[in-house]
Amino acid sequence: MNTLDSLRFSLKSENLAHQVTCLACDSSSVQLISSCEIKGLTIFETSLCEACAHVYRSIKPNEIWFNEQFAVRHQKQLEAGISPISEAIEIERLERYGAIGLAMKKASPKMGTYLDVGCGPGTGFKAFEELGIVCTGVEPDTSRSSIAKKNGYDVQEVEFQHFKSEQTYDVISMVHSLEHFQDPLDLLIRAKSFAHEGTLLYIEVPEVLDHVQDWNDSLYLAHMSNFNEHSLKILASRAGWGKGRVIKTYENTGLHEGHLCMVFQLEQNTSPERPNAKVLSELKSEIQNRYALGLPSENAHPHVFELPFLNDLSLGFKGSSELKMKVHDNYAQRHLILKEKSRFVISESD
Ligand SMILES: [Zn+2]
């Protein structure tokens, strides 16, 4: 048992944020999938948009709370001598950015400058520099940005809303960052300040049906959004990014291909195609099915999960201190019992 095992992240109603309309398309026609309670207080809620099948958290801890808890965790990690960086994850990150760099070079052969929003420890820059590209990064997490700076990379340790630059970039990327943001629209609007007419915006996020395997995602604190191709297109278009297209970044690389990878360009008066009714309805019912998988049947949405406490800022509640590398492997360690119809109690595995 290490120092981090005893961490508990406490939460009051004033620490919560409410998102009433769809985070992607702003529709108010949404349905509740699930909620999580601690001692009777709903701290996390998952909703599905009727209009675009976007999945988002309609109740969640607010950004101030998350930032405070990240600082607490960082301090505990320092005290325990635990590195926030996993070598295995960074090796994979380098491979992934290698593939992204090649895909961007193909899409924009003259690419010379690159801005990565949420660059982590800057591992991906190695891959871009090998292609002769000048890299800039934004990373608010000190434990990661300090490593990037130590390695000589041009990284600003700020939230993207406070990033400053006099120049525009040929490619701007958000690689597995947009799904974490409470206000992704604001982020995409902000990105336009650093774009020129030919800038390519590369967005990579988990794809909802690839990522959501069962009910456990209802507890996944780290993701504010689970995107599908249509909801990402609609969100981007509201920010003024059009010409959206899916690209197969990881085809033939041996890396996981299930993520949603899309490229956008600035466009005035964007209006994305809405998915046709049949596609939308099939997608919504598959998403509903996914969130019920693993639960005893005959328990309709919305599901309520009663948690004892929060002990992990990504997983929400982990049932064991033994942390697995893959998110889905951690889920198996939770213990779930049916309390009454559609209401479940979650506890630690014994
Ligand atoms: Zn929507």
CSV table of C-alpha atoms and ligand atoms in Angstrom, one decimal:
chain,number,residue,atom,x,y,z
A,1,MET,CA,0.0,0.0,0.0
A,2,ASN,CA,1.4,3.4,-0.9
A,3,THR,CA,0.5,6.9,0.2
A,4,LEU,CA,-1.9,7.4,-2.7
A,5,ASP,CA,-4.1,4.6,-1.7
A,6,SER,CA,-5.5,6.6,1.2
A,7,LEU,CA,-6.5,9.5,-1.0
A,8,ARG,CA,-10.1,10.6,-0.9
A,9,PHE,CA,-11.4,13.5,-2.9
A,10,SER,CA,-14.3,15.1,-1.0
A,11,LEU,CA,-17.0,17.1,-2.8
A,12,LYS,CA,-19.8,19.4,-1.8
A,13,SER,CA,-22.8,20.6,-3.8
A,14,GLU,CA,-21.1,24.0,-4.4
A,15,ASN,CA,-18.3,22.1,-6.3
A,16,LEU,CA,-20.7,20.9,-9.0
A,17,ALA,CA,-21.3,22.2,-12.4
A,18,HIS,CA,-24.6,21.6,-14.4
A,19,GLN,CA,-24.8,21.3,-18.2
A,20,VAL,CA,-28.4,21.4,-19.2
A,21,THR,CA,-28.2,21.4,-23.0
A,22,CYS,CA,-26.1,19.1,-25.2
A,23,LEU,CA,-22.4,20.0,-25.0
A,24,ALA,CA,-22.0,19.4,-28.7
A,25,CYS,CA,-25.1,20.8,-30.5
A,26,ASP,CA,-26.8,22.7,-27.7
A,27,SER,CA,-30.1,20.8,-28.1
A,28,SER,CA,-32.3,20.7,-25.0
A,29,SER,CA,-33.7,17.4,-26.1
A,30,VAL,CA,-31.6,15.0,-24.0
A,31,GLN,CA,-32.2,11.8,-22.0
A,32,LEU,CA,-30.6,10.8,-18.7
A,33,ILE,CA,-28.5,7.7,-18.9
A,34,SER,CA,-27.2,7.4,-15.4
A,35,SER,CA,-26.2,9.3,-12.2
A,36,CYS,CA,-23.7,8.7,-9.4
A,37,GLU,CA,-24.4,9.6,-5.8
A,38,ILE,CA,-22.3,9.9,-2.7
A,39,LYS,CA,-24.3,10.0,0.5
A,40,GLY,CA,-27.4,11.1,-1.4
A,41,LEU,CA,-25.7,13.9,-3.4
A,42,THR,CA,-25.6,13.5,-7.1
A,43,ILE,CA,-22.1,14.3,-8.1
A,44,PHE,CA,-22.0,13.0,-11.7
A,45,GLU,CA,-24.6,12.5,-14.4
A,46,THR,CA,-24.4,11.1,-17.9
A,47,SER,CA,-26.8,12.2,-20.6
A,48,LEU,CA,-27.4,11.3,-24.3
A,49,CYS,CA,-28.5,13.9,-26.8
A,50,GLU,CA,-31.6,13.0,-28.9
A,51,ALA,CA,-30.5,15.3,-31.7
A,52,CYS,CA,-26.8,14.2,-32.3
A,53,ALA,CA,-26.2,11.2,-30.0
A,54,HIS,CA,-23.5,13.0,-28.1
A,55,VAL,CA,-22.8,11.6,-24.7
A,56,TYR,CA,-21.9,14.2,-22.0
A,57,ARG,CA,-21.9,14.8,-18.3
A,58,SER,CA,-24.8,16.9,-17.3
A,59,ILE,CA,-23.6,17.1,-13.7
A,60,LYS,CA,-19.9,17.0,-12.9
A,61,PRO,CA,-17.4,18.5,-10.5
A,62,ASN,CA,-16.4,21.9,-11.7
A,63,GLU,CA,-13.1,22.9,-13.1
A,64,ILE,CA,-11.9,24.7,-10.0
A,65,TRP,CA,-12.5,21.5,-8.0
A,66,PHE,CA,-10.6,19.4,-10.5
A,67,ASN,CA,-7.6,21.8,-10.5
A,68,GLU,CA,-7.5,21.8,-6.8
A,69,GLN,CA,-7.6,18.0,-6.6
A,70,PHE,CA,-5.0,17.7,-9.3
A,71,ALA,CA,-2.7,19.8,-7.2
A,72,VAL,CA,-3.4,17.6,-4.1
A,73,ARG,CA,-2.6,14.5,-6.1
A,74,HIS,CA,0.6,16.0,-7.5
A,75,GLN,CA,1.8,16.9,-4.0
A,76,LYS,CA,1.1,13.3,-2.8
A,77,GLN,CA,2.9,11.9,-5.8
A,78,LEU,CA,5.9,14.0,-5.0
A,79,GLU,CA,5.9,13.0,-1.4
A,80,ALA,CA,5.6,9.3,-2.3
A,81,GLY,CA,8.4,9.6,-4.9
A,82,ILE,CA,6.0,8.4,-7.7
A,83,SER,CA,6.6,9.6,-11.2
A,84,PRO,CA,3.5,11.0,-12.9
A,85,ILE,CA,4.9,9.7,-16.2
A,86,SER,CA,4.6,6.1,-17.3
A,87,GLU,CA,7.3,5.0,-19.6
A,88,ALA,CA,5.1,2.5,-21.5
A,89,ILE,CA,2.5,5.2,-22.1
A,90,GLU,CA,5.2,7.6,-23.5
A,91,ILE,CA,6.6,4.9,-25.8
A,92,GLU,CA,3.1,4.5,-27.2
A,93,ARG,CA,2.6,8.3,-27.4
A,94,LEU,CA,5.7,8.6,-29.5
A,95,GLU,CA,4.5,5.9,-32.0
A,96,ARG,CA,1.1,7.6,-32.2
A,97,TYR,CA,2.5,11.0,-32.9
A,98,GLY,CA,4.8,9.5,-35.5
A,99,ALA,CA,1.6,8.3,-37.3
A,100,ILE,CA,-0.1,11.7,-36.8
A,101,GLY,CA,2.9,13.5,-38.1
A,102,LEU,CA,2.9,11.4,-41.3
A,103,ALA,CA,-0.8,11.8,-41.8
A,104,MET,CA,-0.6,15.6,-41.4
A,105,LYS,CA,2.4,15.8,-43.7
A,106,LYS,CA,0.4,14.0,-46.3
A,107,ALA,CA,-2.7,16.2,-45.8
A,108,SER,CA,-0.6,19.4,-45.7
A,109,PRO,CA,2.8,18.8,-47.5
A,110,LYS,CA,4.1,22.4,-46.7
A,111,MET,CA,3.5,22.1,-43.0
A,112,GLY,CA,6.3,23.8,-41.1
A,113,THR,CA,4.8,24.9,-37.8
A,114,TYR,CA,2.8,22.9,-35.3
A,115,LEU,CA,0.8,23.7,-32.2
A,116,ASP,CA,-0.2,20.9,-29.9
A,117,VAL,CA,-2.9,21.7,-27.3
A,118,GLY,CA,-2.4,19.4,-24.3
A,119,CYS,CA,1.1,18.2,-25.3
A,120,GLY,CA,1.8,16.3,-22.0
A,121,PRO,CA,5.6,15.8,-21.5
A,122,GLY,CA,6.2,16.7,-25.1
A,123,THR,CA,7.0,13.2,-26.2
A,124,GLY,CA,5.1,13.6,-29.4
A,125,PHE,CA,7.3,16.5,-30.5
A,126,LYS,CA,10.2,14.2,-31.2
A,127,ALA,CA,8.2,12.6,-34.0
A,128,PHE,CA,7.3,15.9,-35.5
A,129,GLU,CA,10.8,17.3,-35.3
A,130,GLU,CA,12.1,14.4,-37.3
A,131,LEU,CA,9.8,15.6,-40.1
A,132,GLY,CA,11.5,19.0,-39.9
A,133,ILE,CA,8.6,20.7,-38.2
A,134,VAL,CA,8.8,23.5,-35.6
A,135,CYS,CA,6.8,22.6,-32.5
A,136,THR,CA,5.0,24.6,-29.8
A,137,GLY,CA,2.9,23.1,-27.0
A,138,VAL,CA,0.4,24.0,-24.3
A,139,GLU,CA,0.3,22.0,-21.2
A,140,PRO,CA,-1.2,23.3,-17.9
A,141,ASP,CA,-0.1,20.3,-15.8
A,142,THR,CA,3.2,21.2,-14.1
A,143,SER,CA,4.3,17.6,-13.7
A,144,ARG,CA,4.2,17.1,-17.4
A,145,SER,CA,5.1,20.5,-18.9
A,146,SER,CA,8.2,20.7,-16.7
A,147,ILE,CA,9.5,17.6,-18.4
A,148,ALA,CA,8.8,19.0,-21.8
A,149,LYS,CA,10.7,22.2,-20.9
A,150,LYS,CA,13.6,20.3,-19.5
A,151,ASN,CA,13.9,18.5,-22.8
A,152,GLY,CA,14.1,21.9,-24.5
A,153,TYR,CA,10.7,22.1,-26.1
A,154,ASP,CA,8.8,25.4,-26.5
A,155,VAL,CA,5.9,24.8,-24.1
A,156,GLN,CA,3.7,27.2,-22.2
A,157,GLU,CA,2.5,26.0,-18.9
A,158,VAL,CA,-1.0,27.5,-19.0
A,159,GLU,CA,-4.6,26.6,-19.8
A,160,PHE,CA,-5.2,27.1,-23.5
A,161,GLN,CA,-7.4,30.0,-22.8
A,162,HIS,CA,-4.3,31.9,-21.5
A,163,PHE,CA,-1.9,30.7,-24.2
A,164,LYS,CA,-0.2,33.6,-26.0
A,165,SER,CA,1.4,33.6,-29.4
A,166,GLU,CA,1.9,36.2,-32.1
A,167,GLN,CA,2.0,33.7,-34.9
A,168,THR,CA,-0.4,31.2,-36.6
A,169,TYR,CA,0.3,27.5,-37.1
A,170,ASP,CA,0.0,25.3,-40.1
A,171,VAL,CA,-1.3,22.4,-38.0
A,172,ILE,CA,-3.0,22.6,-34.7
A,173,SER,CA,-3.8,19.4,-32.8
A,174,MET,CA,-5.9,18.3,-29.9
A,175,VAL,CA,-5.0,14.7,-29.3
A,176,HIS,CA,-7.2,13.1,-26.6
A,177,SER,CA,-7.7,16.5,-24.9
A,178,LEU,CA,-11.1,17.7,-26.1
A,179,GLU,CA,-13.0,15.0,-24.3
A,180,HIS,CA,-11.7,16.3,-21.0
A,181,PHE,CA,-12.8,19.9,-21.4
A,182,GLN,CA,-15.9,21.2,-19.7
A,183,ASP,CA,-16.3,23.8,-22.4
A,184,PRO,CA,-15.0,22.3,-25.7
A,185,LEU,CA,-16.7,24.9,-27.8
A,186,ASP,CA,-14.7,27.7,-26.1
A,187,LEU,CA,-11.5,25.7,-26.8
A,188,LEU,CA,-12.3,25.4,-30.5
A,189,ILE,CA,-13.2,29.1,-30.8
A,190,ARG,CA,-9.9,29.9,-29.1
A,191,ALA,CA,-8.0,27.8,-31.6
A,192,LYS,CA,-9.1,30.1,-34.4
A,193,SER,CA,-6.9,32.8,-33.0
A,194,PHE,CA,-3.8,30.8,-34.0
A,195,ALA,CA,-5.1,29.6,-37.4
A,196,HIS,CA,-4.6,30.9,-40.9
A,197,GLU,CA,-6.7,30.1,-44.0
A,198,GLY,CA,-4.9,26.9,-44.7
A,199,THR,CA,-4.5,25.6,-41.1
A,200,LEU,CA,-5.5,22.1,-40.5
A,201,LEU,CA,-7.1,21.3,-37.1
A,202,TYR,CA,-6.5,17.7,-36.2
A,203,ILE,CA,-8.8,16.4,-33.5
A,204,GLU,CA,-8.5,12.9,-32.0
A,205,VAL,CA,-10.9,11.7,-29.3
A,206,PRO,CA,-12.2,8.3,-28.1
A,207,GLU,CA,-15.1,7.2,-30.3
A,208,VAL,CA,-18.1,6.5,-28.2
A,209,LEU,CA,-18.8,2.9,-29.4
A,210,ASP,CA,-15.1,2.0,-29.3
A,211,HIS,CA,-14.7,3.5,-25.9
A,212,VAL,CA,-17.9,2.7,-24.0
A,213,GLN,CA,-17.9,-1.0,-23.3
A,214,ASP,CA,-20.4,-1.2,-20.5
A,215,TRP,CA,-21.9,0.6,-17.4
A,216,ASN,CA,-18.5,1.5,-16.0
A,217,ASP,CA,-18.3,4.6,-18.2
A,218,SER,CA,-21.0,6.1,-16.0
A,219,LEU,CA,-18.4,6.5,-13.3
A,220,TYR,CA,-15.6,7.8,-15.6
A,221,LEU,CA,-14.8,11.2,-14.1
A,222,ALA,CA,-12.1,12.2,-16.6
A,223,HIS,CA,-14.3,12.4,-19.7
A,224,MET,CA,-16.8,15.2,-20.1
A,225,SER,CA,-17.8,14.0,-23.6
A,226,ASN,CA,-18.0,10.8,-25.6
A,227,PHE,CA,-18.0,11.9,-29.2
A,228,ASN,CA,-19.3,10.3,-32.4
A,229,GLU,CA,-18.4,11.6,-35.8
A,230,HIS,CA,-21.6,13.6,-36.1
A,231,SER,CA,-21.4,15.3,-32.7
A,232,LEU,CA,-17.8,16.3,-33.3
A,233,LYS,CA,-18.6,17.8,-36.7
A,234,ILE,CA,-21.5,19.8,-35.2
A,235,LEU,CA,-19.4,21.0,-32.3
A,236,ALA,CA,-16.6,22.1,-34.6
A,237,SER,CA,-18.9,23.8,-37.0
A,238,ARG,CA,-20.4,25.9,-34.2
A,239,ALA,CA,-16.9,27.2,-33.5
A,240,GLY,CA,-16.3,28.0,-37.2
A,241,TRP,CA,-14.4,24.9,-38.2
A,242,GLY,CA,-15.8,23.2,-41.3
A,243,LYS,CA,-14.8,20.8,-44.1
A,244,GLY,CA,-14.6,18.1,-41.4
A,245,ARG,CA,-13.5,14.7,-42.5
A,246,VAL,CA,-12.5,11.4,-40.8
A,247,ILE,CA,-9.0,10.2,-41.4
A,248,LYS,CA,-7.5,6.8,-40.7
A,249,THR,CA,-4.4,7.9,-38.9
A,250,TYR,CA,-3.5,4.5,-37.6
A,251,GLU,CA,-4.3,2.3,-40.5
A,252,ASN,CA,-1.6,-0.4,-41.0
A,253,THR,CA,0.4,0.8,-38.1
A,254,GLY,CA,-0.5,-2.0,-35.7
A,255,LEU,CA,-1.7,0.7,-33.2
A,256,HIS,CA,-5.3,0.8,-32.0
A,257,GLU,CA,-7.5,2.1,-34.8
A,258,GLY,CA,-10.7,2.7,-33.0
A,259,HIS,CA,-10.2,6.4,-32.0
A,260,LEU,CA,-12.1,9.1,-33.9
A,261,CYS,CA,-9.6,11.1,-35.9
A,262,MET,CA,-10.8,14.1,-37.8
A,263,VAL,CA,-9.4,17.1,-39.7
A,264,PHE,CA,-11.0,20.5,-40.0
A,265,GLN,CA,-10.3,23.9,-41.7
A,266,LEU,CA,-11.7,27.3,-41.1
A,267,GLU,CA,-14.9,27.9,-42.9
A,268,GLN,CA,-17.5,30.7,-42.7
A,269,ASN,CA,-21.2,29.7,-42.5
A,270,THR,CA,-20.5,26.1,-41.7
A,271,SER,CA,-23.5,23.8,-41.5
A,272,PRO,CA,-22.6,20.1,-41.1
A,273,GLU,CA,-24.9,17.4,-42.5
A,274,ARG,CA,-27.1,16.1,-39.8
A,275,PRO,CA,-27.0,12.3,-39.6
A,276,ASN,CA,-30.1,10.7,-41.2
A,277,ALA,CA,-32.9,9.6,-38.8
A,278,LYS,CA,-32.1,5.9,-39.1
A,279,VAL,CA,-28.4,6.2,-38.5
A,280,LEU,CA,-29.1,8.5,-35.5
A,281,SER,CA,-31.7,6.2,-34.0
A,282,GLU,CA,-29.5,3.1,-34.4
A,283,LEU,CA,-26.5,4.9,-32.8
A,284,LYS,CA,-28.6,6.1,-29.8
A,285,SER,CA,-30.0,2.7,-29.1
A,286,GLU,CA,-26.6,1.1,-29.3
A,287,ILE,CA,-25.2,3.7,-26.9
A,288,GLN,CA,-28.1,3.0,-24.5
A,289,ASN,CA,-27.4,-0.8,-24.7
A,290,ARG,CA,-23.7,-0.2,-24.0
A,291,TYR,CA,-24.4,1.7,-20.8
A,292,ALA,CA,-26.5,-1.2,-19.6
A,293,LEU,CA,-24.0,-4.0,-20.4
A,294,GLY,CA,-22.8,-5.8,-17.4
A,295,LEU,CA,-25.8,-4.9,-15.2
A,296,PRO,CA,-28.4,-7.4,-14.2
A,297,SER,CA,-31.1,-7.2,-17.0
A,298,GLU,CA,-34.6,-5.7,-16.4
A,299,ASN,CA,-33.0,-2.5,-15.0
A,300,ALA,CA,-34.0,0.3,-17.4
A,301,HIS,CA,-32.3,3.7,-17.7
A,302,PRO,CA,-31.6,5.9,-15.9
A,303,HIS,CA,-29.3,3.9,-13.7
A,304,VAL,CA,-28.2,5.2,-10.3
A,305,PHE,CA,-24.9,4.2,-8.8
A,306,GLU,CA,-24.2,4.8,-5.1
A,307,LEU,CA,-20.5,5.2,-4.5
A,308,PRO,CA,-18.8,5.2,-1.1
A,309,PHE,CA,-16.3,8.0,-2.0
A,310,LEU,CA,-14.1,9.2,-4.8
A,311,ASN,CA,-10.6,7.8,-4.7
A,312,ASP,CA,-9.4,8.4,-8.3
A,313,LEU,CA,-9.7,11.5,-10.4
A,314,SER,CA,-10.0,9.6,-13.7
A,315,LEU,CA,-11.9,6.4,-12.7
A,316,GLY,CA,-14.0,8.1,-10.1
A,317,PHE,CA,-14.0,5.1,-7.9
A,318,LYS,CA,-11.5,2.3,-8.1
A,319,GLY,CA,-12.2,-1.0,-6.3
A,320,SER,CA,-8.6,-1.8,-5.6
A,321,SER,CA,-5.4,0.1,-5.1
A,322,GLU,CA,-3.7,-2.1,-7.8
A,323,LEU,CA,-3.8,0.2,-10.9
A,324,LYS,CA,-3.8,-1.4,-14.3
A,325,MET,CA,-2.4,0.3,-17.4
A,326,LYS,CA,-5.5,0.0,-19.4
A,327,VAL,CA,-8.6,1.9,-18.2
A,328,HIS,CA,-11.0,-1.0,-18.9
A,329,ASP,CA,-8.9,-3.5,-16.8
A,330,ASN,CA,-9.4,-1.3,-13.7
A,331,TYR,CA,-13.2,-1.6,-14.1
A,332,ALA,CA,-13.2,-5.3,-13.3
A,333,GLN,CA,-12.1,-4.6,-9.7
A,334,ARG,CA,-15.4,-2.8,-8.8
A,335,HIS,CA,-18.0,-4.7,-6.8
A,336,LEU,CA,-21.6,-4.0,-7.7
A,337,ILE,CA,-24.8,-5.1,-6.1
A,338,LEU,CA,-28.4,-4.4,-7.0
A,339,LYS,CA,-30.1,-2.4,-4.2
A,340,GLU,CA,-33.5,-1.8,-5.8
A,341,LYS,CA,-34.7,-1.4,-9.4
A,342,SER,CA,-32.1,0.4,-11.5
A,343,ARG,CA,-30.2,1.4,-8.3
A,344,PHE,CA,-26.8,-0.2,-7.5
A,345,VAL,CA,-24.3,0.0,-4.7
A,346,ILE,CA,-20.6,0.0,-5.7
A,347,SER,CA,-18.0,-1.1,-3.2
A,348,GLU,CA,-14.3,-2.2,-3.1
A,349,SER,CA,-13.5,-5.7,-4.2
A,350,ASP,CA,-12.5,-8.0,-1.4
B,1,ZN,ZN,-26.4,17.1,-29.4
